[in-house]
Structure formats: C-alpha cells, structure tokens
PDB file of C-alpha atoms in Angstrom:
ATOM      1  CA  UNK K   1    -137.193 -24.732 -66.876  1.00 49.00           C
ATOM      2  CA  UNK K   2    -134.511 -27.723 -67.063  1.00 53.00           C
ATOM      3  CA  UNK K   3    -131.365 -27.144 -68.528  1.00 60.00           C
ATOM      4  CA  UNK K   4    -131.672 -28.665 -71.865  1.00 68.00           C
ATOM      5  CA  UNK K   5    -129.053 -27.125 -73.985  1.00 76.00           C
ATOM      6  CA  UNK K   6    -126.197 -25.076 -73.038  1.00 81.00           C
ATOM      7  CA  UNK K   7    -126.335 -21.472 -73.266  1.00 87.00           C
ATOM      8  CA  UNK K   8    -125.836 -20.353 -77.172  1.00 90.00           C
ATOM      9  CA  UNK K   9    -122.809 -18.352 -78.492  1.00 89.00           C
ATOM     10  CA  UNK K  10    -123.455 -14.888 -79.175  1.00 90.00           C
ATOM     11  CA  UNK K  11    -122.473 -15.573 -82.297  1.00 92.00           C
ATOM     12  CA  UNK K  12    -124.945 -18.633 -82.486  1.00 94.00           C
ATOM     13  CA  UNK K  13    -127.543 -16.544 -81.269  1.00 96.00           C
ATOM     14  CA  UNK K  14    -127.519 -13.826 -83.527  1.00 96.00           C
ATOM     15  CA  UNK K  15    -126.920 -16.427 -86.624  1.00 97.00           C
ATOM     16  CA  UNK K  16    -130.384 -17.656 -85.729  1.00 97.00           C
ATOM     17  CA  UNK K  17    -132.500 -15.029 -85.403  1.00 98.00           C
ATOM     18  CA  UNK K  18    -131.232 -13.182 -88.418  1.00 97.00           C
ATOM     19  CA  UNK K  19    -132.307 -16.781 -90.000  1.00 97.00           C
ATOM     20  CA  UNK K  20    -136.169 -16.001 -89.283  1.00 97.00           C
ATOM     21  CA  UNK K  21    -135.935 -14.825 -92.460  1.00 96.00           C
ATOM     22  CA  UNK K  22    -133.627 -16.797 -95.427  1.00 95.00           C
ATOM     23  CA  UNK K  23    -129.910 -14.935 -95.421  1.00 94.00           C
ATOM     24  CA  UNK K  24    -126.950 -15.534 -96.690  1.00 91.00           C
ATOM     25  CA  UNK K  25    -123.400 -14.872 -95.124  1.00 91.00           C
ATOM     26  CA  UNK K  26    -122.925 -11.120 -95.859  1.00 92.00           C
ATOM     27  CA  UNK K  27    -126.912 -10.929 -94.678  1.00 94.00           C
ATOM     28  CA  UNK K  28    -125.818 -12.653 -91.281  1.00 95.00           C
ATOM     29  CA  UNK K  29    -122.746 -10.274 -90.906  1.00 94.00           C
ATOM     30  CA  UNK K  30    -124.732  -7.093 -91.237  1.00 95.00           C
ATOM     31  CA  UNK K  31    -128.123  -8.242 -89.250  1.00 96.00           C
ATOM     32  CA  UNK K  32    -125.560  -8.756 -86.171  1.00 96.00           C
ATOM     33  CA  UNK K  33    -123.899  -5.681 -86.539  1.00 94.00           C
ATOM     34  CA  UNK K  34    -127.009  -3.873 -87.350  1.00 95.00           C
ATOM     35  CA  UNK K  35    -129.191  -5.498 -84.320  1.00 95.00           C
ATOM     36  CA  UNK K  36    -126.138  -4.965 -81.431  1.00 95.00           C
ATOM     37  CA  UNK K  37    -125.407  -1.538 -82.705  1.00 95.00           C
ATOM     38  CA  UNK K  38    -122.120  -2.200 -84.077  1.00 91.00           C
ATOM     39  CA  UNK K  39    -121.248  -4.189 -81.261  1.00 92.00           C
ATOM     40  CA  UNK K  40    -121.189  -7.649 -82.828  1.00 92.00           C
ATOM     41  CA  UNK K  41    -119.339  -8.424 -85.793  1.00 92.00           C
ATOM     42  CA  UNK K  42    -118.886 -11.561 -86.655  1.00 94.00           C
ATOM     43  CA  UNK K  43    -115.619 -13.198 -88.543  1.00 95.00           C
ATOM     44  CA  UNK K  44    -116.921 -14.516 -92.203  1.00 96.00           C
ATOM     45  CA  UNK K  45    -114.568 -17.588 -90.721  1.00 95.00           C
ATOM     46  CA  UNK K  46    -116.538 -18.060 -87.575  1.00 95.00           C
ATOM     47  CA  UNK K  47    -120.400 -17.893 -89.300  1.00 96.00           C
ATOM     48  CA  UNK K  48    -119.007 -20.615 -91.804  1.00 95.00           C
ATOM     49  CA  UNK K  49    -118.186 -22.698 -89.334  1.00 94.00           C
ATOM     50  CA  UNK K  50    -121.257 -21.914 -87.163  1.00 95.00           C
ATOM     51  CA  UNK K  51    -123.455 -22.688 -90.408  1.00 95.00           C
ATOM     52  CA  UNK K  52    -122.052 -25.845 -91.083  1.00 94.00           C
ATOM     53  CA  UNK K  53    -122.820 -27.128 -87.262  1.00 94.00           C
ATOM     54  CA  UNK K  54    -126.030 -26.060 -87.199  1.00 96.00           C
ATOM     55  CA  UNK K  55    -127.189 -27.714 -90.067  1.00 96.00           C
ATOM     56  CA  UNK K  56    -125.930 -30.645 -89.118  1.00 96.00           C
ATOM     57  CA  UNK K  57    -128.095 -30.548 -86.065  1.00 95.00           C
ATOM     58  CA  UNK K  58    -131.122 -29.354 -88.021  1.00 96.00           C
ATOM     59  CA  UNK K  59    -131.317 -26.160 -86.601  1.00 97.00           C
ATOM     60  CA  UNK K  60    -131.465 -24.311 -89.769  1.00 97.00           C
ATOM     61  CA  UNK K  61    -131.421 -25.517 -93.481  1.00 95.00           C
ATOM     62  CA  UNK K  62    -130.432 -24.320 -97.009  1.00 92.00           C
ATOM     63  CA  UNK K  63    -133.285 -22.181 -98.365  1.00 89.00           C
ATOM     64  CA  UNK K  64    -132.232 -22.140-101.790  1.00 75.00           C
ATOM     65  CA  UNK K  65    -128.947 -21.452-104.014  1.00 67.00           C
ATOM     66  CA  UNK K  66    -129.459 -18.095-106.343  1.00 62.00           C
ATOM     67  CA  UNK K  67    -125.763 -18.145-108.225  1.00 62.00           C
ATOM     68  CA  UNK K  68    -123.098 -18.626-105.547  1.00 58.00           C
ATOM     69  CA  UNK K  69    -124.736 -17.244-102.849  1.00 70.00           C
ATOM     70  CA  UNK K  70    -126.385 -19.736-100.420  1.00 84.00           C
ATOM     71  CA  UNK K  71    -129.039 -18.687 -98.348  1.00 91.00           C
ATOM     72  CA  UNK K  72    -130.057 -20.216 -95.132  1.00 95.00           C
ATOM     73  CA  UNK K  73    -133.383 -20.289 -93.003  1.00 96.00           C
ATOM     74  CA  UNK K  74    -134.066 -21.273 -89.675  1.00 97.00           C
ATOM     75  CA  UNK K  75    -135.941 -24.763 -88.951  1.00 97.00           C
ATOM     76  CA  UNK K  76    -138.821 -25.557 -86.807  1.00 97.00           C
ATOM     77  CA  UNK K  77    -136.575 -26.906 -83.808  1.00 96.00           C
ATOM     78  CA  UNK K  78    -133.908 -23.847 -84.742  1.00 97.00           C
ATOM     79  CA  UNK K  79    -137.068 -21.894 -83.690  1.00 97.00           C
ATOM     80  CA  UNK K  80    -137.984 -24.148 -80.429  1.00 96.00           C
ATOM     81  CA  UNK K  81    -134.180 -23.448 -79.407  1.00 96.00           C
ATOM     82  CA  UNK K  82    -134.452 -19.593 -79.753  1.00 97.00           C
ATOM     83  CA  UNK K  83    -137.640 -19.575 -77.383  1.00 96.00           C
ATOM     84  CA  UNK K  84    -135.195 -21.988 -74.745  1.00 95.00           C
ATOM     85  CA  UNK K  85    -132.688 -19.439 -74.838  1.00 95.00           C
ATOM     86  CA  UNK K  86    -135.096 -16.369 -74.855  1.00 96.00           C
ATOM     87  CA  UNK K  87    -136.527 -17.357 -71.679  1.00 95.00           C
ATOM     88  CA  UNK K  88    -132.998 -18.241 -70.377  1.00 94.00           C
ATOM     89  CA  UNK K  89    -131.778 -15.034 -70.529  1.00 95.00           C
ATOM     90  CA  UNK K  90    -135.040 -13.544 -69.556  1.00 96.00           C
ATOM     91  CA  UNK K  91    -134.305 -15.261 -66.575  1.00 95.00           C
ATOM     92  CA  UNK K  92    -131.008 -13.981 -66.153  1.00 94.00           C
ATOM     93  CA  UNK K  93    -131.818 -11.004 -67.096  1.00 95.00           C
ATOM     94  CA  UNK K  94    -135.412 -10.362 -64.483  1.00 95.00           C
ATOM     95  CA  UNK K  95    -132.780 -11.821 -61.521  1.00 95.00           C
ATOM     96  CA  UNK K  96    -129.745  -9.174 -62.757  1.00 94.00           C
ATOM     97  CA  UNK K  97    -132.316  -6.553 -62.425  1.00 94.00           C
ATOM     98  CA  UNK K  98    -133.558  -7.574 -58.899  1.00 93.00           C
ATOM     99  CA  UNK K  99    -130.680  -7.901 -57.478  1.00 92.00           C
ATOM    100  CA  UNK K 100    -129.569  -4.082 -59.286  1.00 91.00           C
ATOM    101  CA  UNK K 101    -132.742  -2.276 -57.718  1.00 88.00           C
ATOM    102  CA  UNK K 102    -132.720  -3.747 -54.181  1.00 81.00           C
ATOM    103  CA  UNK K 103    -129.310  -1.876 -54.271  1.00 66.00           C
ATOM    104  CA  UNK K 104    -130.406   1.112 -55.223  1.00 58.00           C
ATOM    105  CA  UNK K 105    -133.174   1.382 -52.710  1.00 54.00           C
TER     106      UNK K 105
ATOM    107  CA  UNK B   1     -94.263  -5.086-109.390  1.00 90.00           C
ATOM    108  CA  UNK B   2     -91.887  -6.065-107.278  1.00 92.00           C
ATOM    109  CA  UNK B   3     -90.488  -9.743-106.367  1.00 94.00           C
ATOM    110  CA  UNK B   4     -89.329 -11.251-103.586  1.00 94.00           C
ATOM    111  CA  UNK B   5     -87.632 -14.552-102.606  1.00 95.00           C
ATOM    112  CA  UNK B   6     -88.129 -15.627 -98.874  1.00 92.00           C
ATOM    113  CA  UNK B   7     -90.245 -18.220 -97.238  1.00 91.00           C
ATOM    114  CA  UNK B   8     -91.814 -18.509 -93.844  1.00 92.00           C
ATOM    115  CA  UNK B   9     -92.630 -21.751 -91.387  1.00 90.00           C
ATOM    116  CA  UNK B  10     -94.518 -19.416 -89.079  1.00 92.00           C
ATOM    117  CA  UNK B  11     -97.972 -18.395 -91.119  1.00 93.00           C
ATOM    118  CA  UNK B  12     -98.900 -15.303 -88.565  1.00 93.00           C
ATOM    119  CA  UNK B  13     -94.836 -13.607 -89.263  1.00 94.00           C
ATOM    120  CA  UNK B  14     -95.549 -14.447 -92.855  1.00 95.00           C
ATOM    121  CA  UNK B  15     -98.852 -12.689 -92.674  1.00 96.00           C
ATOM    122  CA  UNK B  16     -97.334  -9.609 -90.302  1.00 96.00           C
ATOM    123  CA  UNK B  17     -94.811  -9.353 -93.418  1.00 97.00           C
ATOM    124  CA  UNK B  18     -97.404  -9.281 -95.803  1.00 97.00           C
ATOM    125  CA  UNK B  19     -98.699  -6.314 -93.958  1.00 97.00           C
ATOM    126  CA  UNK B  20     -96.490  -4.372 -93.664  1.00 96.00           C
ATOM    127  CA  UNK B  21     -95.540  -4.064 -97.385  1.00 96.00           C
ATOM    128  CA  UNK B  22     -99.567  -3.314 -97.294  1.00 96.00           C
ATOM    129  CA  UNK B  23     -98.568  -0.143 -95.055  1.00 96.00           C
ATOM    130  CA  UNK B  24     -95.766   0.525 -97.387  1.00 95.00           C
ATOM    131  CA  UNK B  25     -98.031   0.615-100.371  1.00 95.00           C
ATOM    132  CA  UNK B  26     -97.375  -3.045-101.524  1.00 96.00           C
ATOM    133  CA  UNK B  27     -99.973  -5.251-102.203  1.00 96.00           C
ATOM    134  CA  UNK B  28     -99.837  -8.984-102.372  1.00 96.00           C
ATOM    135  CA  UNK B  29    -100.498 -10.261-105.811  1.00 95.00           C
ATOM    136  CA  UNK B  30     -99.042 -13.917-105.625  1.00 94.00           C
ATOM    137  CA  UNK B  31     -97.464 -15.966-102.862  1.00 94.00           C
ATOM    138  CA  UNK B  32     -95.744 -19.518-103.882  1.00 92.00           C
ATOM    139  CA  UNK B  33     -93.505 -21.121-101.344  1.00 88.00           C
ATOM    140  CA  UNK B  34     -89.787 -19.270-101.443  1.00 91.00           C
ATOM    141  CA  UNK B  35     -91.713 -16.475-104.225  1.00 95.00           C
ATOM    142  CA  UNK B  36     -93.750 -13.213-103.671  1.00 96.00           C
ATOM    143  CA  UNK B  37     -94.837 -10.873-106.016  1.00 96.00           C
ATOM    144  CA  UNK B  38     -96.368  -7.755-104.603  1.00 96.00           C
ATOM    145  CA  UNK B  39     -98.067  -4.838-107.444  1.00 95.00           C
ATOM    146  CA  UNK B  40     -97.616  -0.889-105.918  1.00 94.00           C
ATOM    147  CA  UNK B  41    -100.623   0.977-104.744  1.00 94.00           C
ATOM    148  CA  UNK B  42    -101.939   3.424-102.062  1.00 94.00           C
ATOM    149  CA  UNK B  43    -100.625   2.901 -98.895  1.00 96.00           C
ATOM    150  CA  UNK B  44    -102.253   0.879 -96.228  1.00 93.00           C
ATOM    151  CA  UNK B  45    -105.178   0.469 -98.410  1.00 95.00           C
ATOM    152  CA  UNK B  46    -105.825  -3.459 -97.359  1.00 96.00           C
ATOM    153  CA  UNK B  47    -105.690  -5.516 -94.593  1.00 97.00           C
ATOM    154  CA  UNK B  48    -104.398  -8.901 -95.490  1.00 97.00           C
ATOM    155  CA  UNK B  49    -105.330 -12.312 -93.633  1.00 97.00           C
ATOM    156  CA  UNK B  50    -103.610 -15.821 -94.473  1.00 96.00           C
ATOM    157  CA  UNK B  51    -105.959 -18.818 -93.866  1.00 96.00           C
ATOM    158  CA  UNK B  52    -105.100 -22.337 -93.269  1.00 96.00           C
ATOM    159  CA  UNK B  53    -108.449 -23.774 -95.138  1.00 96.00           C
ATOM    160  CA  UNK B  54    -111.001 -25.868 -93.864  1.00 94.00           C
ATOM    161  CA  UNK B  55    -111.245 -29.155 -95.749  1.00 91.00           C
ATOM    162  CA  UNK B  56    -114.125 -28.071 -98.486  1.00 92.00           C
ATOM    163  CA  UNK B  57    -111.529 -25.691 -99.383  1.00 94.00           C
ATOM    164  CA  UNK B  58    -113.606 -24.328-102.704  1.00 93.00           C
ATOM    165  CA  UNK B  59    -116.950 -23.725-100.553  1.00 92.00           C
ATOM    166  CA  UNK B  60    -115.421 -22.412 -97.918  1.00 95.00           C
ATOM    167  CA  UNK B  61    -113.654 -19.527 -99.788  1.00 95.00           C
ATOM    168  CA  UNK B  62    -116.842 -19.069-102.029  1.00 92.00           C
ATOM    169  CA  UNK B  63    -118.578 -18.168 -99.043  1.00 92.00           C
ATOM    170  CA  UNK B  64    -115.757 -16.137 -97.822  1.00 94.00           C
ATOM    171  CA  UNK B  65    -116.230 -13.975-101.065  1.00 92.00           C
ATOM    172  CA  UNK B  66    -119.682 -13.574-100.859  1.00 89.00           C
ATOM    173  CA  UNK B  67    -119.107 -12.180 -97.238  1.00 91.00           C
ATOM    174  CA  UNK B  68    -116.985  -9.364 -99.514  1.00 91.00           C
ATOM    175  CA  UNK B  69    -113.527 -10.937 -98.816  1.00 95.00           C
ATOM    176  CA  UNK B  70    -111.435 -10.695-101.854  1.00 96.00           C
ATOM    177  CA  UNK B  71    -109.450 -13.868-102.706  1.00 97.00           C
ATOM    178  CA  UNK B  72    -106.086 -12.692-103.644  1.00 97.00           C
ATOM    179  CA  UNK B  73    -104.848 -16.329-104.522  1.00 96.00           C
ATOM    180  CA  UNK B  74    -104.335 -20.066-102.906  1.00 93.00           C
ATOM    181  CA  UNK B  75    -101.641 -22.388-102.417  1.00 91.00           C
ATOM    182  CA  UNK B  76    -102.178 -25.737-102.096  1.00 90.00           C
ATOM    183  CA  UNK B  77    -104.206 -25.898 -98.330  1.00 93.00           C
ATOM    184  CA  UNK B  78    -103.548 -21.769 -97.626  1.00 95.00           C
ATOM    185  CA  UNK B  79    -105.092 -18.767 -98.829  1.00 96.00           C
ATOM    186  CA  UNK B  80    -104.222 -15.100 -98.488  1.00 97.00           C
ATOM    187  CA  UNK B  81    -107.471 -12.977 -98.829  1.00 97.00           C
ATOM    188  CA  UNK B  82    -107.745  -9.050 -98.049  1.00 97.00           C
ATOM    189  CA  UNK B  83    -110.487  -6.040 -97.594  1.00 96.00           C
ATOM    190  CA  UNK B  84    -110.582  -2.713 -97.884  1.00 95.00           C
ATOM    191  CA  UNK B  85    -108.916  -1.426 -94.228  1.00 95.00           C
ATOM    192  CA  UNK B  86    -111.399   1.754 -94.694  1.00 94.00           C
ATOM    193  CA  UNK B  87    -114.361  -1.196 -94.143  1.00 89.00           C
ATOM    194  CA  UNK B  88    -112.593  -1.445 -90.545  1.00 87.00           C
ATOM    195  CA  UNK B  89    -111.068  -4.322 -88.813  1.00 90.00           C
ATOM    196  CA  UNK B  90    -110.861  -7.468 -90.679  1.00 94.00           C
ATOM    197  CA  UNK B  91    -110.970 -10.376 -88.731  1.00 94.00           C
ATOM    198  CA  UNK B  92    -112.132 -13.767 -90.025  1.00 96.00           C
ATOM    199  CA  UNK B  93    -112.782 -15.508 -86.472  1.00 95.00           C
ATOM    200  CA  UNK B  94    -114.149 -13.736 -84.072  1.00 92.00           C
ATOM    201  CA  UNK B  95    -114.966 -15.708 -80.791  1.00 89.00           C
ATOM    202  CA  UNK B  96    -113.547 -17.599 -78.452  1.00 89.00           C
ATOM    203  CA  UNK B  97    -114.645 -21.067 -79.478  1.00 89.00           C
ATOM    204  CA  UNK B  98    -113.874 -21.043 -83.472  1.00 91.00           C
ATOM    205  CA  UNK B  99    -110.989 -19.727 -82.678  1.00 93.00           C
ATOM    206  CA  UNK B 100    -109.570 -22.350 -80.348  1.00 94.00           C
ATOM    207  CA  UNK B 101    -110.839 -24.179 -83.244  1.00 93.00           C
ATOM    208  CA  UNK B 102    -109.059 -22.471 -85.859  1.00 95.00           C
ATOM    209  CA  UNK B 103    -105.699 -22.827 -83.527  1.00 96.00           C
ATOM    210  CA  UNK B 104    -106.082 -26.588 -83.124  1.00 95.00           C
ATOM    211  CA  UNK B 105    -105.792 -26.769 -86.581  1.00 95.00           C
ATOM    212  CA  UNK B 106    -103.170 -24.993 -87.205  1.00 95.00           C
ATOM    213  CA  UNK B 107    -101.580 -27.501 -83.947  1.00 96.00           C
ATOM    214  CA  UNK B 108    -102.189 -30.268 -85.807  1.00 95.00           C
ATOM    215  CA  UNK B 109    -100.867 -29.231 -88.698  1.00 94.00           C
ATOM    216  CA  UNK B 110     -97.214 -27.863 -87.041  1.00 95.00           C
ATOM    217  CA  UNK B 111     -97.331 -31.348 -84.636  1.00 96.00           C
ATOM    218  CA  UNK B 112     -97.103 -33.497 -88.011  1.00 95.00           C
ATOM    219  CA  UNK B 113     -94.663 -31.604 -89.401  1.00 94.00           C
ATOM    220  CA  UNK B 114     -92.404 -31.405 -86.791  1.00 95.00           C
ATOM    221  CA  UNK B 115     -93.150 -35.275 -85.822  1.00 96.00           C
ATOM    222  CA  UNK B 116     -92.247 -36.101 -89.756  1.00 96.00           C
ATOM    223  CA  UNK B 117     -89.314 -33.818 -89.707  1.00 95.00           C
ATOM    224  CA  UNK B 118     -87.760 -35.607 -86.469  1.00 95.00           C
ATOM    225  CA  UNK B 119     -88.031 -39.179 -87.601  1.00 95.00           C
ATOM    226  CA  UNK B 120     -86.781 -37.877 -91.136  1.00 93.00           C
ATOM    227  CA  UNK B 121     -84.016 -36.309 -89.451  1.00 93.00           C
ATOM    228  CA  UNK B 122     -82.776 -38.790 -87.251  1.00 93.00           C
ATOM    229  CA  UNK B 123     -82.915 -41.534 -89.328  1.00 92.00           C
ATOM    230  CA  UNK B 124     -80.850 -40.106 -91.980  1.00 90.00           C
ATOM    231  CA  UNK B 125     -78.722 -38.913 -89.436  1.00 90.00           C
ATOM    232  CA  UNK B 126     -78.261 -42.162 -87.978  1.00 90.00           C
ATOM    233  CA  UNK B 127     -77.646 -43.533 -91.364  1.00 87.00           C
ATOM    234  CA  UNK B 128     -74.550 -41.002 -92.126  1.00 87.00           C
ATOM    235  CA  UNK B 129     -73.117 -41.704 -88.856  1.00 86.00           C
ATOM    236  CA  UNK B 130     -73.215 -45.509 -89.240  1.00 86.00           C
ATOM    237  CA  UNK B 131     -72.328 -46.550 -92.336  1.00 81.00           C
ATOM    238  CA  UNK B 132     -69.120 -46.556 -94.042  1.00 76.00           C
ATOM    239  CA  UNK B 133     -68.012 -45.154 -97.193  1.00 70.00           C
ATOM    240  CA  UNK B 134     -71.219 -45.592 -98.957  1.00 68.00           C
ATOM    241  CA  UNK B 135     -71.812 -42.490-101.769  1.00 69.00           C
ATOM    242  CA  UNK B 136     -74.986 -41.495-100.759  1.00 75.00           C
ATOM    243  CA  UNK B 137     -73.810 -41.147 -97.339  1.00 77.00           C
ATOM    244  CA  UNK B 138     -73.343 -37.544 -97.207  1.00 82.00           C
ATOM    245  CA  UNK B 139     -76.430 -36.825 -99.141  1.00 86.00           C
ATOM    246  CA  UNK B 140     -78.562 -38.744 -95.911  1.00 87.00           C
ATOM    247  CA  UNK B 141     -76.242 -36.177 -94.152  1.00 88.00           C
ATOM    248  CA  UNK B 142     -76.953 -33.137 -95.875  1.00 89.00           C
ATOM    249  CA  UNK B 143     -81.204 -34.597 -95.698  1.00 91.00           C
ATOM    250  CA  UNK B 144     -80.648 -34.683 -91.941  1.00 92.00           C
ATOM    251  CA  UNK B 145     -79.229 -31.478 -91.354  1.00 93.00           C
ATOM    252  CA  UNK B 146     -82.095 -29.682 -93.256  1.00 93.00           C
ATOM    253  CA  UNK B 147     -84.889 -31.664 -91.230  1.00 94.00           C
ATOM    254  CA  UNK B 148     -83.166 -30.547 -88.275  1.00 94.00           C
ATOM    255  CA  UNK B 149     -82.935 -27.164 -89.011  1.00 94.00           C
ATOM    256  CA  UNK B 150     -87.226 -27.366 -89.853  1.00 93.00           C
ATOM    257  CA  UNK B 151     -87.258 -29.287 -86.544  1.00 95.00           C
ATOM    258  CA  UNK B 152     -85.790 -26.528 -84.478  1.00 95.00           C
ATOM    259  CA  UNK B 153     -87.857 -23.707 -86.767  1.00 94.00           C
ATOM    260  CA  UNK B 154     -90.670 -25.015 -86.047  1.00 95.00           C
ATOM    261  CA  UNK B 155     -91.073 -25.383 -82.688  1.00 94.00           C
ATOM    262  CA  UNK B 156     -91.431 -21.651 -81.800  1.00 93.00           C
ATOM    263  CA  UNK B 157     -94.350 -21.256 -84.012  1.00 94.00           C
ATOM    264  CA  UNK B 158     -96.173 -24.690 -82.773  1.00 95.00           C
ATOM    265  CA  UNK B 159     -95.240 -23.278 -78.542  1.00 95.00           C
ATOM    266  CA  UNK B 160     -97.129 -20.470 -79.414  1.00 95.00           C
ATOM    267  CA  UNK B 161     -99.571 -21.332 -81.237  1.00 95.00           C
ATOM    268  CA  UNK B 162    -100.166 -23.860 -78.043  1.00 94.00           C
ATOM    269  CA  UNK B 163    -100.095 -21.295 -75.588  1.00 95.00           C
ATOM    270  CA  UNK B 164    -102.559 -18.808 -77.846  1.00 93.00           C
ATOM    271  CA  UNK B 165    -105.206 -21.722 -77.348  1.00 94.00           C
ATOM    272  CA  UNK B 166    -104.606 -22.484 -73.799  1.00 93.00           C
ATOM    273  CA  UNK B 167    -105.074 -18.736 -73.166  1.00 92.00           C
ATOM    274  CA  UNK B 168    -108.612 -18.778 -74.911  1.00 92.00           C
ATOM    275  CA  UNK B 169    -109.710 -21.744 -73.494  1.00 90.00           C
ATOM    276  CA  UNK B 170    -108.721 -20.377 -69.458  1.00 89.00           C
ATOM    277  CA  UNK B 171    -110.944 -17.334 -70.497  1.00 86.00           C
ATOM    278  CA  UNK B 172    -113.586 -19.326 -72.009  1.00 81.00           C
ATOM    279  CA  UNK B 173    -114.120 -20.782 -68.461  1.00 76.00           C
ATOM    280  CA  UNK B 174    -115.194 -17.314 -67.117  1.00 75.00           C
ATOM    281  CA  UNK B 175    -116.033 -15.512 -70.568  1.00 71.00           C
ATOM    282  CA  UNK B 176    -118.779 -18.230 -72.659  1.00 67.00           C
ATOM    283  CA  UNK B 177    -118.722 -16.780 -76.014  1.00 61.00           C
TER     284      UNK B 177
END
C-alpha cells in the first residue's frame, strides 16, 4: 500500500461514513457522537467547512434539498477513499497490537 | 430589557461579556456596533458564540440552524448565535485544522484593519503637523488621533490571535486531527 492520500481528519472520517447513507448537518453531528460514544463531537462550524471541501473534490455530493435542510451522500471515490484509510489504520492498528502483546509476554 | 452602550475591537472579550450577562440571567437580544440590548431570563440558560462569517454568509448560518444553533441576530460580516448550555458544550470548531482556519481569518481581518488604521493615521497626522493655518487642520488632527488610538487597540487582539494559531499549528505537528 503506497501512500496516496494523507491520513483523514477524524472529523473527515466520521463525516464520510455517516455519508453511506444521505445526512444532513445535525445527522452528521449525532452519527459521530453516537458511533465514538460521545467522544466525538463535531463543531456545526467545522462539518460546514469540511462539507464544502469535500465536495469540491467529489468525495461526496448533494443528495437532495427537502426545505432548508441539505442532505449529503457519499460518492463512488468518497467510498474508494474510506477503504484507503480503513486499511491504513488497520495497519496501524495490527502493528500497535504486536508491538502491545510481545510486551506482555 | 436592558440597554447598553459599549463597543469592543476584540470579538472573543466581546463574546466573554456577552456571557457573562448570560450567567447573570441576561440574554443577548441585539448587538449593533456601540448598542446592546439584552431581554432577562433564567440564569446561565445559553451559551453564546460570536462568529466572524464565512463568505456565503446566508448558507452558512442556514446550515448552522439546522445543526440546532439559534441565530440570535447579524451584523454586517458577524453573527452572535447561542444553545441551550443544558445541551452541553457549545463549540462551533472543533479541531485543530478549521480552527487554525477560523483564526487566519480572523488575522486577516485585524492585519487590514490595523494596516488601514496606520496609513490613515499617519497621514492625517502628518498633514496637521505640516501645514499652516488651514481650518480643517485640526479636524486631520482629531482623525489621526482616533486611528491611533484603533492602532494601538488593536494590536493586542491581532498578537493573540497570532499566537492562538501558532500554538495549534506546533501541536498539529505531533497531534493530526
């Protein structure tokens, strides 16, 4: 594996899996808090701003506008960049755990 | 309702103020430049945020009510916006890199100011201290003095706004969030 992209935000992160399915803001906020256990909560501020960038690089798209609330959905190269950085951390993650248990032995 | 008649140059004291007349069961109702007006309720009950807007200033703040963020009003490029404090802590950036964003904003903004207040005030300055007995002298005097004084007032906020960023960006070298 070549590194393609750089690592994703959290916030990033979280923005596009919640996006498998179409979301709006408020949907976003509470799929991050809900997923990380109250851990992550994101700034209404900071997913704007994350929104706009990724759909200018075509990573997710509007879905469609009921009212004022716009909802979002993730695209097929959002997708392809979720499975980069799921075997990224998997990575990290299978290396943090070998190096964890040959300590404990 | 209850007015008040004071103006700030540094947004995070203005929205510190604002507040604290939340804790002491004042809520903001209307800010203007120099003008407050603040209605009485319970206590504490919201946690107030001012924003320097982004420039789609209408769809940004759309989506900042649909998040649940109540709009309180807007002036000109700023808004103040509250929520409920019992919803907990109510922060409207919340990592490290739209933050530093945020911040470099707020920079830019303080850096023109302060550059347009410096050649405003020396260059009426200059004018009242070399000409001669023209009317309007004094008046270029008086304009001086006052860009001065927003000179000087402004430079605390724009050091540390500078040296909130710097911060975030040394931590974002060991912290990637």
């Amino acid at each position: 594996m070549s590194q393609e992209h750089a690592p994703l935000t959290e916030g990033v992160y979280y923005i596009l899996l919640a996006l498998y399915e179409p979301r709006h803001g408020y949907g976003i906020m509470q799929f991050a808090e809900e997923m990380s256990n109250g851990r992550v909560k994101l700034g209404a501020g900071t997913i704007y701003g994350a929104i706009k960038s990724l759909v200018k690089k075509k990573w997710i798209q509007a879905y469609e506008e009921d009212g004022r609330k716009k909802e979002y959905i993730i695209t097929d190269l959002g997708k392809e960049i979720v499975e980069w950085e799921v075997a990224r951390l998997k990575e990290l993650y299978i290396n943090g755990q070998h190096i964890l248990n040959r300590g404990d032995l | 309702m209850k007015r008040f008649f004071r103006t700030f140059i540094d947004y995070e004291r203005e929205e510190r103020w604002i507040n604290t007349q939340s804790l002491n069961g004042l809520h903001l109702k209307r800010a203007l430049p120099f003008y407050y007006l603040y209605d009485e309720g319970e206590p504490g009950e919201f946690i107030y945020r001012v924003v320097f807007l982004p420039k789609e200033r209408e769809e940004y703040l759309e989506f900042l009510a649909s998040t649940g963020v109540e709009i309180v009003c807007k002036y000109y490029k700023w808004a103040y916006v509250r929520k409920k404090s019992a919803d907990g802590p109510f922060e409207l950036y919340s990592d490290h890199t739209s933050k530093i964003f945020y911040y470099n904003r707020i920079i830019l903004l303080y850096l023109s100011l302060f550059i347009y207040n410096l050649i405003c005030a020396i260059s009426n300055i200059s004018i009242f201290l070399t000409s001669k007995g023209e009317s309007l002298k004094n008046l270029n005097g008086w304009t001086g003095l006052l860009s001065l004084l927003v000179v000087i007032l402004l430079l605390s906020p724009l050091v540390k706004t500078f040296y909130k960023m710097n911060a975030l960006q040394k931590e974002q070298g060991v912290f990637y969030d």
